[in-house]
PDB file of C-alpha atoms in Angstrom:
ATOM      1  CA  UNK L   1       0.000   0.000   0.000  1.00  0.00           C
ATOM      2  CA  UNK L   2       1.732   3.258  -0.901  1.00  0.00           C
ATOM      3  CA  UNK L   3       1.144   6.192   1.104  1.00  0.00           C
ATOM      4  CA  UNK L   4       0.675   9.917   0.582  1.00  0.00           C
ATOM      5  CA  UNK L   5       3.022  12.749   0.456  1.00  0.00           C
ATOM      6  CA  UNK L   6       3.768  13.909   4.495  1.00  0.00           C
ATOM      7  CA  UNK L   7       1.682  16.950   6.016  1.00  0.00           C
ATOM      8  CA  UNK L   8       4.828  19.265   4.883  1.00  0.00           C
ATOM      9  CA  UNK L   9       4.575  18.372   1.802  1.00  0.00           C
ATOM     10  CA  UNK L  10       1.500  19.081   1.410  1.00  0.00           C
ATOM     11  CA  UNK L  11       1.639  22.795   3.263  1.00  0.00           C
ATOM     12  CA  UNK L  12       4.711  23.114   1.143  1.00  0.00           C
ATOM     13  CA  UNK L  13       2.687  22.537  -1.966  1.00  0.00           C
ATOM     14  CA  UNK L  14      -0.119  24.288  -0.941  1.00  0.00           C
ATOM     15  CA  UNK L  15       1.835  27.805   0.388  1.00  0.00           C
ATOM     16  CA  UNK L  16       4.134  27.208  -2.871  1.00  0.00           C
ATOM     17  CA  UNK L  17       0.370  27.099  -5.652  1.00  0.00           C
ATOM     18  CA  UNK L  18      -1.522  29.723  -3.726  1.00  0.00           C
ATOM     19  CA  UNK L  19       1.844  32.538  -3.831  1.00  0.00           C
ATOM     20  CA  UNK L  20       2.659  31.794  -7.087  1.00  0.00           C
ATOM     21  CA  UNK L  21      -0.421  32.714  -8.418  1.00  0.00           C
ATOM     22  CA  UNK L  22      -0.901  35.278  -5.726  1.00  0.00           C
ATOM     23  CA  UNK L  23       2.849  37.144  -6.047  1.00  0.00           C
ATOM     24  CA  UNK L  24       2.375  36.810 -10.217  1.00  0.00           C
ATOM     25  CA  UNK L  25      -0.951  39.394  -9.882  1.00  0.00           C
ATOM     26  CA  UNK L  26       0.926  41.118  -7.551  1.00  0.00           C
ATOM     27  CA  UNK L  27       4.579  41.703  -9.341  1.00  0.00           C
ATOM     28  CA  UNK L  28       2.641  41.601 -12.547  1.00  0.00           C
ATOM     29  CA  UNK L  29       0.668  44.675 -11.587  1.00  0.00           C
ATOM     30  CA  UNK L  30       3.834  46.517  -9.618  1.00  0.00           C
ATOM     31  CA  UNK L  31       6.197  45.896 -12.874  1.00  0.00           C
ATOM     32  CA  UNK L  32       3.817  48.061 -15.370  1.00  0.00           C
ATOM     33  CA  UNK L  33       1.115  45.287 -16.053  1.00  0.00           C
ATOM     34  CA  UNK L  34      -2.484  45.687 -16.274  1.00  0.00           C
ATOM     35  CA  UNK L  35      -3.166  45.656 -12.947  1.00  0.00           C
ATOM     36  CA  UNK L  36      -6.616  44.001 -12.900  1.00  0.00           C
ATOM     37  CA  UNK L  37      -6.965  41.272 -15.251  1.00  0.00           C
ATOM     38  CA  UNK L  38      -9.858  39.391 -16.919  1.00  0.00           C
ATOM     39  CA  UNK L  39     -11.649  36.507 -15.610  1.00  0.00           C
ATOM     40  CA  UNK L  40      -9.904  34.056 -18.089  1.00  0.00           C
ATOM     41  CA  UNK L  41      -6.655  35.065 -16.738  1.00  0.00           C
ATOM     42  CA  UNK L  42      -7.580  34.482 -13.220  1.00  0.00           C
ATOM     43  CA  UNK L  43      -9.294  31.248 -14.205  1.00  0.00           C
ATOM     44  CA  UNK L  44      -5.913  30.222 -15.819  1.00  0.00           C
ATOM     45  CA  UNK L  45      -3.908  31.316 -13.299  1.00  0.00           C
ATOM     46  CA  UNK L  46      -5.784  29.551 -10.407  1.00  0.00           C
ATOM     47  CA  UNK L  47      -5.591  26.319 -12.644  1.00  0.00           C
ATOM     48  CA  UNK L  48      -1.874  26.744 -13.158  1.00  0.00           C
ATOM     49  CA  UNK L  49      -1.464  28.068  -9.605  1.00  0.00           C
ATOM     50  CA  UNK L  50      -3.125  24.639  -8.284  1.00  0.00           C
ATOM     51  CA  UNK L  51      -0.717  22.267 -10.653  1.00  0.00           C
ATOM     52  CA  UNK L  52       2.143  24.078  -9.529  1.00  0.00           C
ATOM     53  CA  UNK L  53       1.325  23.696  -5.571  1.00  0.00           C
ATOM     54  CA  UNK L  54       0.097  19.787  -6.701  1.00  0.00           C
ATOM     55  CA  UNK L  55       3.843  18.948  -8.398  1.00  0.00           C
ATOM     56  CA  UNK L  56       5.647  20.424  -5.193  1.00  0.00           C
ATOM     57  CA  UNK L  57       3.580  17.972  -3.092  1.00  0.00           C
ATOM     58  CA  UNK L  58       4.373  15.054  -5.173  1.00  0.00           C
ATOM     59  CA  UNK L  59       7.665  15.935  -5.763  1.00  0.00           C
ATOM     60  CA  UNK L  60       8.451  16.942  -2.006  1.00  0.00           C
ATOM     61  CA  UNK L  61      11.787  18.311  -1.026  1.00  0.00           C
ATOM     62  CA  UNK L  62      13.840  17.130  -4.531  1.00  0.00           C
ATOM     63  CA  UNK L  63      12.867  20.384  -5.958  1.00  0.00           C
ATOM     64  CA  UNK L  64      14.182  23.835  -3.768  1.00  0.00           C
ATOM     65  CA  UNK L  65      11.658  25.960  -3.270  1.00  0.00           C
ATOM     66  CA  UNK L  66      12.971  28.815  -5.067  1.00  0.00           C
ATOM     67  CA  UNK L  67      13.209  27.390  -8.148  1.00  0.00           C
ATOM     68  CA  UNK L  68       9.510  26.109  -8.035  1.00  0.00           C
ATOM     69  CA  UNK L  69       8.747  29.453  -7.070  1.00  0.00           C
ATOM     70  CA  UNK L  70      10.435  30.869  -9.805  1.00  0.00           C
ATOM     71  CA  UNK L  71       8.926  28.822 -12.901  1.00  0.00           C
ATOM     72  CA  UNK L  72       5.452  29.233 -10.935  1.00  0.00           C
ATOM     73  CA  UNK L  73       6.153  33.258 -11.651  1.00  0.00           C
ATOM     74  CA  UNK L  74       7.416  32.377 -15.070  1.00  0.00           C
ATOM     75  CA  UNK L  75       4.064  30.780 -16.010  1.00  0.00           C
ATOM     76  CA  UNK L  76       2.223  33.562 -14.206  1.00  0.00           C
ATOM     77  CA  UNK L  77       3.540  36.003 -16.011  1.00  0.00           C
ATOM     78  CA  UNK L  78       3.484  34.575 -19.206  1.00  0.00           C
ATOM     79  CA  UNK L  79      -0.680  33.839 -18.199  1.00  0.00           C
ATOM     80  CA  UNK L  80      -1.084  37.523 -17.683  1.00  0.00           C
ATOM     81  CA  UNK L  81       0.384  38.641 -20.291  1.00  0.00           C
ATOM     82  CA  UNK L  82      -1.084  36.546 -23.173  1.00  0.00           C
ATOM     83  CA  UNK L  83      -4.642  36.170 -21.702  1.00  0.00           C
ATOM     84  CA  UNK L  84      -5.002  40.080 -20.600  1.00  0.00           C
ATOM     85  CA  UNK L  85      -7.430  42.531 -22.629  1.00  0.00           C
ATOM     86  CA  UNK L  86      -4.781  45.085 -23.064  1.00  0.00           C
ATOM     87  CA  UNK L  87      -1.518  43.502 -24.480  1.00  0.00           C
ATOM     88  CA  UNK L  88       1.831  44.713 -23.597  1.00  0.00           C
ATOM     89  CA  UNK L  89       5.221  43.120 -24.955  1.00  0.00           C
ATOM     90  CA  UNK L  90       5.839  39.864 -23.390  1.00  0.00           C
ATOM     91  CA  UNK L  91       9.400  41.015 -22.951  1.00  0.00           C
ATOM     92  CA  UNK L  92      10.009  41.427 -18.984  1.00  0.00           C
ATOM     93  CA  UNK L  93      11.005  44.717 -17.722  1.00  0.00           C
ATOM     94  CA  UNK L  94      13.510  45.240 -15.384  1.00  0.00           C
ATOM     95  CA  UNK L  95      10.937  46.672 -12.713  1.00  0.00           C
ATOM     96  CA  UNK L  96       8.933  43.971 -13.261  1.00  0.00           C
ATOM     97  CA  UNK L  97      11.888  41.210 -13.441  1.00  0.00           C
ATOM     98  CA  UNK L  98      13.190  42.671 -10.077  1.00  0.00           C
ATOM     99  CA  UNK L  99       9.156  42.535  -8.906  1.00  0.00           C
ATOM    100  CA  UNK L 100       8.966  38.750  -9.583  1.00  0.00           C
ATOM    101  CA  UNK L 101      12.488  38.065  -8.362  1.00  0.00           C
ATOM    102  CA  UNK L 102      12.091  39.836  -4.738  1.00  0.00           C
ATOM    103  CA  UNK L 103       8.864  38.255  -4.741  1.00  0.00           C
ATOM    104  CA  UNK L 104      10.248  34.877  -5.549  1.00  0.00           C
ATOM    105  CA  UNK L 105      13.002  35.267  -2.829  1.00  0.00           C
ATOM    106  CA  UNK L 106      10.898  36.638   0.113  1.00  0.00           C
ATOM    107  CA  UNK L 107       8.119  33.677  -0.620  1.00  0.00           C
ATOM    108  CA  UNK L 108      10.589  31.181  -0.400  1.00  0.00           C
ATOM    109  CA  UNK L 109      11.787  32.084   2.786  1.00  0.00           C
ATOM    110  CA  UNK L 110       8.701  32.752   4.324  1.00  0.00           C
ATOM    111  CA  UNK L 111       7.502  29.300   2.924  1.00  0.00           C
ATOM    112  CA  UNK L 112      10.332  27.719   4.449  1.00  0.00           C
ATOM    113  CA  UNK L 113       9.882  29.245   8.104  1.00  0.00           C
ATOM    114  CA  UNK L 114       5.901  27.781   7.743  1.00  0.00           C
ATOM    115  CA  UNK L 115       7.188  24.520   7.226  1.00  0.00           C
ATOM    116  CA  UNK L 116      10.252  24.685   9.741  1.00  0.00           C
ATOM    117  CA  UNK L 117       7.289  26.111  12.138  1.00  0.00           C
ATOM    118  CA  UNK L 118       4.406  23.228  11.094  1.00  0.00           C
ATOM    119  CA  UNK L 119       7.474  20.939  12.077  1.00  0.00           C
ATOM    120  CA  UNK L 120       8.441  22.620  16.037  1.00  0.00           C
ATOM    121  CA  UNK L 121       4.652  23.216  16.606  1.00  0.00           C
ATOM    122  CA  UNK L 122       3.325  18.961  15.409  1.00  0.00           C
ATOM    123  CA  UNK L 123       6.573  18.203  17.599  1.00  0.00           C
ATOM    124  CA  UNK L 124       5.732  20.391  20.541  1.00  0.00           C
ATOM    125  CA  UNK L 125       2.104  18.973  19.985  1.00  0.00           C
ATOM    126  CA  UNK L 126       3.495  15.296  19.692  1.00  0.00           C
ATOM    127  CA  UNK L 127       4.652  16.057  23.320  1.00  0.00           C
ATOM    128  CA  UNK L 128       1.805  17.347  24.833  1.00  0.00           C
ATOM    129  CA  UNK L 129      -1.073  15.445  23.677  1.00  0.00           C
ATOM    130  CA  UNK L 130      -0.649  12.452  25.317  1.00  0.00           C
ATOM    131  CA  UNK L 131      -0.053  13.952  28.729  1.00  0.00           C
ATOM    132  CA  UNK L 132      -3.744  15.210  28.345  1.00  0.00           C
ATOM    133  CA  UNK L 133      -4.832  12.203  27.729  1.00  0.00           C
ATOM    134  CA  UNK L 134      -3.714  10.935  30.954  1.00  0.00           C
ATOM    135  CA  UNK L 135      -6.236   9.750  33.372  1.00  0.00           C
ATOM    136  CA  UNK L 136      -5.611  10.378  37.197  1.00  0.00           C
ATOM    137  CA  UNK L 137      -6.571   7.537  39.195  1.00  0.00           C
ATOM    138  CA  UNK L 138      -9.347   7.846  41.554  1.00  0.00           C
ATOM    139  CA  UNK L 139      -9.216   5.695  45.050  1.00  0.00           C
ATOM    140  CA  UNK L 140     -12.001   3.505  44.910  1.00  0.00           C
ATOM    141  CA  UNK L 141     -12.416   3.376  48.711  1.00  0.00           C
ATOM    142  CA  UNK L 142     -15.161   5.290  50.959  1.00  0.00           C
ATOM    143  CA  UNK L 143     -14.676   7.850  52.739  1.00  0.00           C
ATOM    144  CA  UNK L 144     -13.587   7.531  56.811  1.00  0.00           C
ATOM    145  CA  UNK L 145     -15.278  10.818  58.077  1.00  0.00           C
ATOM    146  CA  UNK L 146     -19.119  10.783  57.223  1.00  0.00           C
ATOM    147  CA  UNK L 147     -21.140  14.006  58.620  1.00  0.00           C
ATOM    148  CA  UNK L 148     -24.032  13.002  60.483  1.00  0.00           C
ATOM    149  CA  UNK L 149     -26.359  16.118  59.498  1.00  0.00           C
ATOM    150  CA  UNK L 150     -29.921  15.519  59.616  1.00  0.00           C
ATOM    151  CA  UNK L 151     -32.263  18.512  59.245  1.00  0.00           C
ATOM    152  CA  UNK L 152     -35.008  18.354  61.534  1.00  0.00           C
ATOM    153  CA  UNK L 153     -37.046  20.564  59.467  1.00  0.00           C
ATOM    154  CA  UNK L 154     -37.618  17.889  56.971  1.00  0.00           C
ATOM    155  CA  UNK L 155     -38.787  15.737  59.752  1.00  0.00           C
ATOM    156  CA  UNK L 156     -41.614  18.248  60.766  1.00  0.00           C
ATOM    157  CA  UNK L 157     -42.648  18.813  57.388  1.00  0.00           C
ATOM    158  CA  UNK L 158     -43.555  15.497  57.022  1.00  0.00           C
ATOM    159  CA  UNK L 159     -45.336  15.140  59.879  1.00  0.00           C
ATOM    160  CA  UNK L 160     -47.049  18.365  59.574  1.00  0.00           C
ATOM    161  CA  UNK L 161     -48.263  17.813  55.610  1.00  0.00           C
ATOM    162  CA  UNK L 162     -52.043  17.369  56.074  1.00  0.00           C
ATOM    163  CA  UNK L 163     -54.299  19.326  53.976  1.00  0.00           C
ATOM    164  CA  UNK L 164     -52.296  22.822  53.395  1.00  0.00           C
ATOM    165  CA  UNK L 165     -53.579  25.709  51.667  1.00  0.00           C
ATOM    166  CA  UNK L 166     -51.040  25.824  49.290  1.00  0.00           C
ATOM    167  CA  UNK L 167     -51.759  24.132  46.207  1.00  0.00           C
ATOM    168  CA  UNK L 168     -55.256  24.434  44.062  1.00  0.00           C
ATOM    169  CA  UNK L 169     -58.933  23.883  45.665  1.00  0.00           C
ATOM    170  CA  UNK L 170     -60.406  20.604  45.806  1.00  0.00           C
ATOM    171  CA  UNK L 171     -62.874  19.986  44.030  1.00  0.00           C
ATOM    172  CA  UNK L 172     -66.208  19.051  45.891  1.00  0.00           C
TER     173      UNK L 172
END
């Protein structure tokens, strides 16, 4: 029975899809692109976007992050540019080159501290976990000091509980 990719793998994959396509509209827009593209595009890009994020969790760690990053921002851009309603060269500008590459470079790290985090946190949780689960044993044997309180009061109520007035009539 083969198993699935790990849990990092799988934030990995999922951080790496959703900033591609994320950190393409955004360096897109910063470099001189049209800043608000059509619904095609964004259909597209979500499509690619979710590949993208589905190859890093199959492939795990064998591919560095930057690099996936990278060719996620390559096919971003290239998205943007050929499905947008107003057309601009497909050359990159140096604005927009150093957009996608500062991009690309900040995402990786901060992709990389997630999953360094997602590991300390399961281990801290690893840790903790079953000490909740511990049960605290309970002495099964009675108790040596037993109060002796008995109201009287209940005593002379029940003595005392003829025919009251509280209550509804009788009927006669």
């Amino acid at each position: 029975m083969t198993t699935g990719p790990d849990a990092r793998a799988r934030i990995r994959g999922a951080f790496v899809g959703a900033a591609s396509g994320a950190l393409s509209i955004a360096a897109h827009g910063i470099g001189g692109g049209v800043m608000m593209p059509s619904e095609s595009a964004i259909v597209l890009l979500v499509v690619v976007s979710a590949a993208v994020g589905g190859a890093v969790t199959i492939l795990g760690d064998r591919v560095p992050t930057v690099f996936v990053l990278a060719l996620g921002q390559v096919l971003g851009h290239a998205i943007l540019t050929i499905a947008s309603e107003h057309h601009h060269d497909t050359n990159l500008t140096p604005s927009m080159l150093a957009a996608h590459a500062c991009a690309t470079v900040l995402c990786a790290i901060l992709i990389r501290g997630a999953v360094v985090g997602y590991g300390h946190a399961l281990s801290v949780l690893r840790r903790i976990l079953p000490v909740l689960g511990v049960v605290l044993p309970v002495s099964d044997t009675e108790r040596a000091i037993q109060t002796d309180y008995r109201p009287k009061v209940v005593l002379r109520l029940l003595v005392c509980s003829g025919s009251g007035t509280r209550g509804p009539p009788c009927p006669v």
